[in-house]
CSV table of C-alpha atoms (C1' of nucleotides) in Angstrom, one decimal:
chain,number,residue,atom,x,y,z
A,1,MET,CA,-33.2,-25.0,39.5
A,2,PHE,CA,-29.6,-25.2,38.6
A,3,ASP,CA,-29.9,-27.1,35.6
A,4,SER,CA,-30.8,-24.4,33.2
A,5,GLN,CA,-27.8,-25.2,31.1
A,6,SER,CA,-26.8,-28.7,31.9
A,7,THR,CA,-29.8,-30.1,30.2
A,8,PRO,CA,-30.7,-27.8,27.3
A,9,PRO,CA,-34.0,-28.1,25.8
A,10,ARG,CA,-33.3,-30.8,23.3
A,11,SER,CA,-30.2,-33.0,23.8
A,12,GLU,CA,-26.7,-31.5,23.6
A,13,ARG,CA,-24.7,-32.6,20.7
A,14,ARG,CA,-21.9,-35.3,21.5
A,15,ASP,CA,-19.0,-33.5,20.6
A,16,ALA,CA,-20.2,-30.1,22.6
A,17,ALA,CA,-20.7,-32.4,25.7
A,18,GLU,CA,-17.3,-33.8,25.3
A,19,ASN,CA,-15.7,-30.4,25.3
A,20,ARG,CA,-17.8,-29.3,28.2
A,21,GLN,CA,-16.0,-32.0,30.1
A,22,ARG,CA,-12.8,-31.2,28.7
A,23,ILE,CA,-13.3,-27.6,29.9
A,24,LEU,CA,-14.5,-28.5,33.5
A,25,ASP,CA,-11.9,-31.0,33.9
A,26,ALA,CA,-9.0,-28.6,32.6
A,27,ALA,CA,-10.3,-25.8,34.7
A,28,LEU,CA,-10.3,-27.8,37.9
A,29,ARG,CA,-6.8,-29.0,37.4
A,30,LEU,CA,-5.6,-25.5,36.8
A,31,PHE,CA,-7.8,-23.9,39.6
A,32,GLU,CA,-6.0,-26.7,41.9
A,33,GLN,CA,-2.5,-26.0,40.7
A,34,GLN,CA,-2.7,-22.2,40.7
A,35,GLY,CA,-5.7,-20.8,42.3
A,36,VAL,CA,-8.7,-19.8,40.7
A,37,GLU,CA,-7.7,-16.2,40.6
A,38,GLN,CA,-4.4,-16.7,38.7
A,39,VAL,CA,-5.8,-18.6,36.1
A,40,SER,CA,-7.1,-17.0,32.9
A,41,MET,CA,-9.9,-18.1,30.2
A,42,ASN,CA,-6.9,-18.5,27.8
A,43,GLN,CA,-5.2,-20.8,29.8
A,44,ILE,CA,-8.1,-23.1,30.5
A,45,ALA,CA,-9.0,-23.1,26.6
A,46,ALA,CA,-5.2,-24.3,25.9
A,47,GLU,CA,-5.4,-26.8,28.7
A,48,ALA,CA,-8.7,-28.1,27.2
A,49,GLN,CA,-7.1,-28.0,23.9
A,50,ILE,CA,-10.0,-25.9,22.3
A,51,GLY,CA,-10.0,-22.6,20.8
A,52,PRO,CA,-10.8,-19.3,23.0
A,53,GLY,CA,-14.1,-18.9,20.8
A,54,THR,CA,-15.3,-22.3,21.9
A,55,LEU,CA,-14.9,-21.5,25.6
A,56,TYR,CA,-16.7,-18.3,25.4
A,57,ARG,CA,-19.5,-19.8,23.2
A,58,ARG,CA,-20.3,-21.8,26.4
A,59,TYR,CA,-19.0,-19.5,29.5
A,60,ARG,CA,-19.3,-15.9,28.9
A,61,ASN,CA,-16.7,-15.2,31.5
A,62,LYS,CA,-14.9,-17.2,34.4
A,63,ALA,CA,-17.8,-16.6,36.9
A,64,GLU,CA,-20.2,-18.7,34.9
A,65,LEU,CA,-17.6,-21.2,34.5
A,66,CYS,CA,-17.0,-21.2,38.5
A,67,THR,CA,-20.9,-21.4,38.8
A,68,ASP,CA,-21.0,-24.5,36.8
A,69,LEU,CA,-18.2,-25.9,38.7
A,70,MET,CA,-20.0,-25.4,41.7
A,71,LYS,CA,-23.2,-26.4,41.0
A,72,GLU,CA,-23.0,-29.8,42.7
A,73,ASN,CA,-21.7,-27.9,46.0
A,74,ILE,CA,-24.6,-25.4,45.8
A,75,ILE,CA,-27.1,-28.2,45.4
A,76,LEU,CA,-25.7,-29.6,48.5
A,77,LEU,CA,-25.7,-26.4,50.4
A,78,PHE,CA,-29.3,-26.1,49.7
A,79,ASP,CA,-30.1,-29.7,50.7
A,80,ASN,CA,-28.2,-29.1,54.1
A,81,ILE,CA,-30.2,-25.9,54.3
A,82,GLU,CA,-33.6,-27.7,53.7
A,83,ALA,CA,-32.5,-30.4,56.1
A,84,TYR,CA,-31.8,-28.0,58.8
A,85,LEU,CA,-35.1,-26.1,58.3
A,86,ASN,CA,-36.9,-29.4,58.5
A,87,ASP,CA,-35.1,-30.6,61.7
A,88,ASN,CA,-35.9,-27.2,63.3
A,89,LYS,CA,-39.3,-26.2,62.5
A,90,PRO,CA,-40.3,-25.4,65.9
A,91,GLU,CA,-37.5,-22.8,66.6
A,92,PRO,CA,-38.3,-19.3,66.1
A,93,ALA,CA,-37.5,-17.7,62.9
A,94,ILE,CA,-34.6,-15.9,64.2
A,95,GLU,CA,-32.8,-19.0,65.2
A,96,ARG,CA,-33.3,-20.6,61.9
A,97,LEU,CA,-31.9,-17.6,60.2
A,98,LYS,CA,-28.7,-17.7,62.3
A,99,GLY,CA,-28.5,-21.3,61.5
A,100,ILE,CA,-28.8,-20.8,57.9
A,101,LEU,CA,-26.1,-18.1,58.1
A,102,ASN,CA,-24.0,-20.4,59.9
A,103,LEU,CA,-24.3,-23.1,57.1
A,104,PHE,CA,-23.9,-20.5,54.4
A,105,ILE,CA,-20.4,-19.2,56.2
A,106,ARG,CA,-19.1,-22.8,56.4
A,107,PHE,CA,-19.9,-23.2,52.9
A,108,ARG,CA,-17.9,-20.1,52.2
A,109,GLU,CA,-14.9,-21.2,54.1
A,110,LYS,CA,-14.8,-24.6,52.5
A,111,LYS,CA,-15.0,-23.4,48.8
A,112,SER,CA,-13.6,-19.5,49.2
A,113,GLN,CA,-11.8,-19.6,46.1
A,114,LEU,CA,-14.4,-21.0,43.7
A,115,LEU,CA,-17.1,-18.9,45.2
A,116,ALA,CA,-14.9,-15.8,44.9
A,117,GLY,CA,-14.8,-16.6,41.3
A,118,VAL,CA,-18.6,-17.2,41.1
A,119,GLU,CA,-19.1,-13.5,42.5
A,120,GLU,CA,-16.2,-12.1,40.5
A,121,SER,CA,-17.8,-8.8,38.7
A,122,THR,CA,-15.2,-7.2,36.4
A,123,THR,CA,-16.6,-4.0,35.7
A,124,THR,CA,-16.6,-4.8,32.2
A,125,ASN,CA,-19.4,-7.2,32.6
A,126,ARG,CA,-22.8,-5.7,31.9
A,127,SER,CA,-24.7,-7.9,33.7
A,128,ARG,CA,-24.6,-8.1,37.6
A,129,SER,CA,-23.4,-11.6,37.7
A,130,ARG,CA,-23.4,-11.7,41.6
A,131,THR,CA,-26.9,-10.5,42.1
A,132,HIS,CA,-28.5,-12.4,39.5
A,133,GLY,CA,-27.0,-15.7,39.8
A,134,PRO,CA,-29.1,-18.8,41.0
A,135,LEU,CA,-27.2,-18.9,44.3
A,136,TYR,CA,-27.8,-15.0,45.1
A,137,LEU,CA,-31.7,-15.4,44.1
A,138,GLU,CA,-32.3,-18.6,46.1
A,139,LEU,CA,-30.6,-17.4,49.2
A,140,HIS,CA,-32.3,-14.1,48.9
A,141,GLN,CA,-35.9,-15.8,48.7
A,142,LEU,CA,-35.0,-18.0,51.9
A,143,LEU,CA,-33.9,-14.7,53.6
A,144,VAL,CA,-37.0,-13.0,52.7
A,145,ASP,CA,-39.2,-15.3,53.8
A,146,LEU,CA,-37.5,-15.6,57.3
A,147,PHE,CA,-37.6,-12.0,57.8
A,148,ASP,CA,-41.2,-11.9,56.8
A,149,GLU,CA,-41.8,-14.6,59.1
A,150,MET,CA,-40.1,-12.8,61.8
A,151,ALA,CA,-42.1,-9.4,61.0
A,152,ASP,CA,-45.4,-11.1,61.3
A,153,SER,CA,-45.0,-11.8,64.9
A,154,GLY,CA,-43.0,-8.6,65.6
A,155,LYS,CA,-43.4,-4.9,65.5
A,156,ALA,CA,-42.4,-2.8,62.7
A,157,ARG,CA,-41.3,-4.3,59.6
A,158,PRO,CA,-38.6,-3.0,57.7
A,159,ASN,CA,-38.8,-4.2,54.1
A,160,SER,CA,-37.4,-7.9,53.9
A,161,VAL,CA,-36.3,-7.6,50.3
A,162,PHE,CA,-34.0,-4.8,51.3
A,163,LYS,CA,-33.0,-6.3,54.4
A,164,ALA,CA,-31.9,-9.4,52.6
A,165,ASP,CA,-30.1,-7.5,50.0
A,166,MET,CA,-28.1,-5.6,52.7
A,167,LEU,CA,-27.4,-8.8,54.7
A,168,LEU,CA,-26.1,-10.6,51.4
A,169,MET,CA,-23.9,-7.8,50.8
A,170,ALA,CA,-22.4,-8.1,54.1
A,171,LEU,CA,-21.8,-11.8,53.4
A,172,SER,CA,-20.2,-11.3,49.9
A,173,SER,CA,-16.7,-12.5,49.1
A,174,ASP,CA,-15.5,-9.0,49.2
A,175,SER,CA,-16.9,-8.0,52.7
A,176,TYR,CA,-16.3,-11.4,54.2
A,177,SER,CA,-12.8,-11.7,52.9
A,178,PHE,CA,-12.1,-8.3,54.1
A,179,GLN,CA,-13.2,-8.9,57.5
A,180,ARG,CA,-11.3,-12.2,57.6
A,181,THR,CA,-8.1,-11.0,56.5
A,182,GLU,CA,-8.0,-7.3,57.3
A,183,ARG,CA,-10.1,-7.3,60.5
A,184,GLY,CA,-8.8,-10.5,61.5
A,185,TYR,CA,-12.2,-12.1,62.4
A,186,SER,CA,-12.7,-15.8,62.5
A,187,PRO,CA,-15.9,-17.4,60.9
A,188,GLU,CA,-17.5,-17.5,64.4
A,189,LEU,CA,-16.8,-13.9,65.4
A,190,PHE,CA,-17.8,-12.6,62.3
A,191,LEU,CA,-21.3,-14.3,62.5
A,192,GLU,CA,-21.5,-12.9,65.9
A,193,GLN,CA,-20.7,-9.5,64.5
A,194,ILE,CA,-23.4,-10.1,61.9
A,195,CYS,CA,-26.0,-10.9,64.3
A,196,LEU,CA,-25.3,-7.9,66.5
A,197,THR,CA,-25.1,-5.4,63.3
A,198,PHE,CA,-28.4,-6.7,61.8
A,199,ASP,CA,-30.2,-7.2,65.0
A,200,LEU,CA,-30.6,-10.8,65.0
A,201,ASN,CA,-30.6,-11.8,68.7
A,202,VAL,CA,-33.0,-13.5,70.9
B,1,MET,CA,-5.1,14.6,53.9
B,2,PHE,CA,-5.6,14.2,50.3
B,3,ASP,CA,-2.2,16.0,49.0
B,4,SER,CA,-0.1,12.9,49.4
B,5,GLN,CA,0.8,13.0,45.5
B,6,SER,CA,-0.4,16.3,44.4
B,7,THR,CA,2.5,18.0,46.6
B,8,PRO,CA,5.2,15.4,46.8
B,9,PRO,CA,8.2,15.8,49.3
B,10,ARG,CA,10.2,17.7,46.9
B,11,SER,CA,9.0,19.7,44.0
B,12,GLU,CA,7.7,18.1,40.9
B,13,ARG,CA,9.6,18.1,37.6
B,14,ARG,CA,8.0,20.6,35.2
B,15,ASP,CA,7.5,18.4,32.3
B,16,ALA,CA,5.8,15.6,34.8
B,17,ALA,CA,3.7,18.4,36.0
B,18,GLU,CA,2.7,19.2,32.6
B,19,ASN,CA,1.7,15.8,31.9
B,20,ARG,CA,-0.2,15.4,35.0
B,21,GLN,CA,-2.3,18.1,33.8
B,22,ARG,CA,-2.6,16.7,30.1
B,23,ILE,CA,-3.7,13.5,31.7
B,24,LEU,CA,-6.3,15.0,33.9
B,25,ASP,CA,-7.5,17.3,30.9
B,26,ALA,CA,-7.8,14.2,28.7
B,27,ALA,CA,-9.5,12.1,31.3
B,28,LEU,CA,-12.2,14.7,32.0
B,29,ARG,CA,-12.8,15.4,28.4
B,30,LEU,CA,-13.3,11.7,27.6
B,31,PHE,CA,-15.3,10.9,30.6
B,32,GLU,CA,-17.7,13.7,29.6
B,33,GLN,CA,-18.0,12.5,26.0
B,34,GLN,CA,-18.2,8.8,26.5
B,35,GLY,CA,-18.8,8.0,30.3
B,36,VAL,CA,-16.1,6.9,32.8
B,37,GLU,CA,-16.9,3.2,32.2
B,38,GLN,CA,-16.4,3.2,28.4
B,39,VAL,CA,-13.0,5.1,28.6
B,40,SER,CA,-9.9,3.0,28.5
B,41,MET,CA,-6.4,3.9,30.1
B,42,ASN,CA,-5.1,3.5,26.5
B,43,GLN,CA,-7.6,6.0,25.0
B,44,ILE,CA,-6.4,8.5,27.9
B,45,ALA,CA,-2.9,8.2,27.3
B,46,ALA,CA,-3.6,8.5,23.5
B,47,GLU,CA,-5.7,11.9,24.1
B,48,ALA,CA,-3.1,13.1,26.5
B,49,GLN,CA,-0.5,12.5,23.8
B,50,ILE,CA,1.7,10.4,26.0
B,51,GLY,CA,2.8,6.8,26.1
B,52,PRO,CA,0.9,4.3,28.3
B,53,GLY,CA,4.0,3.6,30.3
B,54,THR,CA,3.9,7.2,31.3
B,55,LEU,CA,0.1,7.0,32.3
B,56,TYR,CA,0.8,4.0,34.4
B,57,ARG,CA,3.9,5.4,36.2
B,58,ARG,CA,1.4,8.0,37.7
B,59,TYR,CA,-1.8,5.9,38.0
B,60,ARG,CA,-1.5,2.5,38.6
B,61,ASN,CA,-5.0,2.0,37.4
B,62,LYS,CA,-8.3,4.2,36.5
B,63,ALA,CA,-9.5,4.2,40.1
B,64,GLU,CA,-6.4,6.0,41.2
B,65,LEU,CA,-7.1,8.5,38.4
B,66,CYS,CA,-10.5,8.9,39.2
B,67,THR,CA,-9.5,9.4,43.0
B,68,ASP,CA,-7.4,12.2,41.7
B,69,LEU,CA,-9.8,13.7,39.6
B,70,MET,CA,-12.3,13.7,42.4
B,71,LYS,CA,-9.8,15.1,45.0
B,72,GLU,CA,-11.6,18.6,45.2
B,73,ASN,CA,-15.1,17.1,45.3
B,74,ILE,CA,-13.9,14.8,48.1
B,75,ILE,CA,-12.5,17.9,49.9
B,76,LEU,CA,-15.7,19.7,49.6
B,77,LEU,CA,-17.5,16.7,50.9
B,78,PHE,CA,-15.8,16.8,53.9
B,79,ASP,CA,-16.0,20.3,54.3
B,80,ASN,CA,-19.8,20.0,54.0
B,81,ILE,CA,-19.6,17.3,56.7
B,82,GLU,CA,-17.7,19.3,58.9
B,83,ALA,CA,-19.9,22.4,58.5
B,84,TYR,CA,-22.8,20.2,59.3
B,85,LEU,CA,-21.4,18.6,62.5
B,86,ASN,CA,-20.6,22.2,63.4
B,87,ASP,CA,-24.0,23.4,63.1
B,88,ASN,CA,-25.4,20.4,64.8
B,89,LYS,CA,-23.5,19.7,67.6
B,90,PRO,CA,-26.3,19.6,70.3
B,91,GLU,CA,-28.2,16.9,68.1
B,92,PRO,CA,-28.0,13.3,69.3
B,93,ALA,CA,-25.3,11.2,67.4
B,94,ILE,CA,-27.9,9.5,65.7
B,95,GLU,CA,-29.3,12.4,64.2
B,96,ARG,CA,-26.0,13.5,63.0
B,97,LEU,CA,-25.2,10.2,61.7
B,98,LYS,CA,-28.2,10.4,59.6
B,99,GLY,CA,-27.2,14.0,58.1
B,100,ILE,CA,-24.0,12.6,57.1
B,101,LEU,CA,-25.6,9.8,55.4
B,102,ASN,CA,-28.0,12.1,53.6
B,103,LEU,CA,-24.9,14.3,52.5
B,104,PHE,CA,-23.0,11.3,51.4
B,105,ILE,CA,-25.8,9.9,49.4
B,106,ARG,CA,-26.3,13.3,47.7
B,107,PHE,CA,-22.6,13.4,46.8
B,108,ARG,CA,-22.9,10.1,45.3
B,109,GLU,CA,-25.9,11.0,43.2
B,110,LYS,CA,-24.1,14.1,41.8
B,111,LYS,CA,-20.7,12.0,41.0
B,112,SER,CA,-22.0,8.8,40.5
B,113,GLN,CA,-19.8,7.8,37.6
B,114,LEU,CA,-16.5,9.1,38.9
B,115,LEU,CA,-17.3,7.9,42.2
B,116,ALA,CA,-18.2,4.2,40.8
B,117,GLY,CA,-14.7,4.7,39.1
B,118,VAL,CA,-13.0,5.5,42.3
B,119,GLU,CA,-14.6,2.4,43.8
B,120,GLU,CA,-13.8,0.3,40.9
B,121,SER,CA,-11.9,-3.0,41.9
B,122,THR,CA,-10.9,-5.2,39.0
B,123,THR,CA,-10.4,-8.5,40.8
B,124,THR,CA,-6.8,-8.2,39.2
B,125,ASN,CA,-5.8,-5.7,41.3
B,126,ARG,CA,-4.1,-6.9,44.1
B,127,SER,CA,-4.7,-4.0,46.6
B,128,ARG,CA,-8.4,-3.3,47.8
B,129,SER,CA,-8.7,0.1,46.1
B,130,ARG,CA,-12.2,0.7,47.8
B,131,THR,CA,-11.7,0.0,51.3
B,132,HIS,CA,-8.0,1.6,51.3
B,133,GLY,CA,-8.5,5.0,49.8
B,134,PRO,CA,-8.6,7.9,51.7
B,135,LEU,CA,-12.5,8.5,51.1
B,136,TYR,CA,-13.3,5.3,52.8
B,137,LEU,CA,-11.0,5.6,55.4
B,138,GLU,CA,-12.0,9.2,56.4
B,139,LEU,CA,-15.7,8.2,56.2
B,140,HIS,CA,-15.1,5.0,58.2
B,141,GLN,CA,-13.4,7.0,61.0
B,142,LEU,CA,-16.4,9.6,61.1
B,143,LEU,CA,-19.0,6.6,61.6
B,144,VAL,CA,-16.8,4.8,64.2
B,145,ASP,CA,-16.8,8.0,66.2
B,146,LEU,CA,-20.6,8.3,65.9
B,147,PHE,CA,-21.2,4.9,66.6
B,148,ASP,CA,-19.0,5.1,69.5
B,149,GLU,CA,-20.9,8.1,70.8
B,150,MET,CA,-24.2,6.5,70.6
B,151,ALA,CA,-22.7,3.3,72.5
B,152,ASP,CA,-21.6,5.5,75.3
B,153,SER,CA,-25.1,6.6,76.3
B,154,GLY,CA,-26.6,3.2,75.5
B,155,LYS,CA,-26.7,-0.4,76.1
B,156,ALA,CA,-24.9,-2.8,74.4
B,157,ARG,CA,-22.1,-2.0,72.0
B,158,PRO,CA,-21.7,-3.7,68.7
B,159,ASN,CA,-18.1,-3.2,67.6
B,160,SER,CA,-18.5,0.0,65.8
B,161,VAL,CA,-15.6,-0.6,63.5
B,162,PHE,CA,-17.6,-3.5,62.2
B,163,LYS,CA,-20.8,-1.8,61.9
B,164,ALA,CA,-19.2,1.1,60.1
B,165,ASP,CA,-17.7,-1.5,57.5
B,166,MET,CA,-21.0,-2.9,57.1
B,167,LEU,CA,-22.6,0.5,56.6
B,168,LEU,CA,-20.4,1.6,54.1
B,169,MET,CA,-20.5,-1.8,52.4
B,170,ALA,CA,-24.1,-1.0,52.1
B,171,LEU,CA,-23.5,2.5,50.8
B,172,SER,CA,-21.0,1.3,48.1
B,173,SER,CA,-21.5,1.9,44.6
B,174,ASP,CA,-22.5,-1.6,43.8
B,175,SER,CA,-24.9,-1.8,46.3
B,176,TYR,CA,-26.4,1.6,46.1
B,177,SER,CA,-26.7,1.4,42.4
B,178,PHE,CA,-28.2,-2.0,42.6
B,179,GLN,CA,-30.9,-0.6,44.8
B,180,ARG,CA,-31.7,2.3,42.5
B,181,THR,CA,-31.7,0.7,39.4
B,182,GLU,CA,-33.0,-2.9,40.2
B,183,ARG,CA,-35.0,-2.2,43.1
B,184,GLY,CA,-36.3,1.1,42.0
B,185,TYR,CA,-35.5,3.0,45.3
B,186,SER,CA,-35.2,6.7,45.1
B,187,PRO,CA,-32.2,8.4,47.1
B,188,GLU,CA,-34.7,9.2,50.0
B,189,LEU,CA,-36.2,5.8,50.4
B,190,PHE,CA,-33.0,4.0,50.2
B,191,LEU,CA,-31.6,6.5,52.9
B,192,GLU,CA,-34.9,5.4,55.0
B,193,GLN,CA,-34.3,1.8,54.4
B,194,ILE,CA,-30.9,2.0,55.4
B,195,CYS,CA,-32.1,3.5,58.7
B,196,LEU,CA,-34.4,0.9,59.2
B,197,THR,CA,-32.1,-1.9,58.6
B,198,PHE,CA,-29.2,-0.7,60.6
B,199,ASP,CA,-31.4,0.3,63.5
B,200,LEU,CA,-31.0,4.1,63.1
B,201,ASN,CA,-34.1,5.6,64.4
B,202,VAL,CA,-35.1,7.9,67.3
C,1,DA,C1',27.6,27.0,31.6
C,2,DT,C1',28.2,22.1,32.4
C,3,DG,C1',28.2,17.5,33.8
C,4,DA,C1',26.5,14.0,36.9
C,5,DT,C1',22.3,12.0,38.4
C,6,DA,C1',17.9,10.7,38.9
C,7,DA,C1',13.5,11.3,37.4
C,8,DA,C1',10.3,10.8,33.6
C,9,DC,C1',9.4,9.3,29.2
C,10,DG,C1',7.6,6.1,25.4
C,11,DG,C1',6.5,2.4,23.0
C,12,DA,C1',7.4,-2.4,22.0
C,13,DG,C1',5.6,-6.4,23.8
C,14,DA,C1',3.6,-10.2,27.1
C,15,DC,C1',-0.7,-11.6,27.9
C,16,DA,C1',-5.7,-10.9,29.0
C,17,DT,C1',-10.7,-10.5,27.3
C,18,DC,C1',-13.8,-11.3,23.8
C,19,DT,C1',-15.8,-11.2,19.0
C,20,DC,C1',-16.2,-12.5,14.1
C,21,DC,C1',-17.1,-15.4,10.8
C,22,DG,C1',-15.5,-19.0,7.5
C,23,DC,C1',-15.3,-23.8,8.2
C,24,DT,C1',-16.5,-28.6,10.2
C,25,DT,C1',-19.5,-32.1,12.0
C,26,DG,C1',-23.3,-34.1,14.5
C,27,DT,C1',-28.2,-34.9,13.7
C,28,DC,C1',-32.3,-36.0,11.7
C,29,DA,C1',-35.8,-36.6,8.2
C,30,DA,C1',-36.4,-38.8,4.0
D,1,DT,C1',-27.4,-44.2,3.4
D,2,DT,C1',-27.4,-39.5,2.7
D,3,DG,C1',-27.7,-34.6,2.1
D,4,DA,C1',-29.5,-30.3,4.2
D,5,DC,C1',-28.8,-27.4,8.0
D,6,DA,C1',-28.2,-26.0,12.3
D,7,DA,C1',-25.0,-26.4,15.9
D,8,DG,C1',-20.3,-26.1,17.1
D,9,DC,C1',-15.6,-25.0,16.4
D,10,DG,C1',-11.3,-22.4,16.4
D,11,DG,C1',-8.4,-19.0,15.6
D,12,DA,C1',-7.0,-14.3,13.8
D,13,DG,C1',-7.6,-10.2,15.4
D,14,DA,C1',-9.4,-5.8,18.1
D,15,DT,C1',-8.9,-4.0,22.0
D,16,DG,C1',-7.3,-3.6,26.9
D,17,DT,C1',-4.1,-3.9,30.7
D,18,DC,C1',0.2,-3.6,32.6
D,19,DT,C1',5.5,-3.8,32.4
D,20,DC,C1',10.2,-3.5,31.1
D,21,DC,C1',13.9,-0.9,29.8
D,22,DG,C1',16.9,1.8,26.5
D,23,DT,C1',16.6,6.7,25.9
D,24,DT,C1',15.9,11.7,26.9
D,25,DT,C1',15.6,15.5,29.9
D,26,DA,C1',15.1,18.5,34.1
D,27,DT,C1',17.8,20.1,38.0
D,28,DC,C1',21.4,21.0,40.7
D,29,DA,C1',26.0,21.3,42.5
D,30,DT,C1',30.2,23.0,40.7
DNA sequence: ATGATAAACGGAGACATCTCCGCTTGTCAA
DNA sequence: TTGACAAGCGGAGATGTCTCCGTTTATCAT
């Protein structure tokens, strides 16, 4: 699912592989020192001792780089979710949904900076990086399935795709960090409010 | 409410006023020709025949410039809303809320480009232009009041401030244009889905 | 009028994004 | 091996954002 660029069709050239690693190392180093936000593509190229062109050949923007850096963590997140879902099969869909939201919010807390980097969408970028990344798509599908399951044994069915879109919007870096910092919500209170607002209660 | 920079404390210098007009004219011209997105601050400065420094002195970024260009339209929007609220005092709060959402969506349709410009928030910009502009704040207050009114005569009360934040998030340029273009919703269907999702029904 | 003063100007320049294209280098078939 | 060639490299440069600061200019009290 997430190996689309780490395992290209036919073997990566040796020098290219080395540069990839240099980039990843350099980025991680700089991100730790100065914060994701503050580091420019230029700096990363310099730190990795490659030209800007080489960097941009591989990653069209910082968001893609961050996504690559997060790959492992994203896989872990989905492993967690899968395990959670397996352990809680008998729970009602709504309960499992809450569980997933909880896992995602913890994930967001732990990796807030890089995750913000992943979702960063400079208006200049033609493609909607946020909504088209694997993280979004995968989560979206998960939510849609749960909403559909809830609707099956329920009454009226709001369009699950739309509902999932709105929920992910509400959980976006932008929204979440606004609520955390400006409105002063804790992760727990935030989740509670989300449940109230999106009608996710027993 | 919106005259904070068009009527400064003590009279604007004559040359400054002239430049302001040159900027506004130039921006409008270029925006029409090439689309808001495509026009750079540089181009605007050149077209207005002023230095970049002069442009940035007045508008810290394109979003501020767009806000200024939208001032009249924003005032008109709120006039419309006020009129609507006056004409529909007896309607239940939920009905009035829908009316407002409808007005806002029409507004968004009519001025989509400039409005996207207003909400543009390059991640580099420290200040959250979207959530701190007068448009957001005013709308937010309106929504909060209506939610509070609904809660008065209702049962449980989700935090109105939070709910309003989420609703505005859902109505943001990002979210709206995604639903319009990628999900293929018409303005009417979008509104309907919003009502379903946020539990705004008779 | 005129001079003091603060506001406004403008453009050089620091730094960022992103592309283009000639050069280099790994790879694989022969 | 080796040679052809696609893949990869790199840095100059186009364009953009945004700031700094020496210079100009409008305004107002005198």
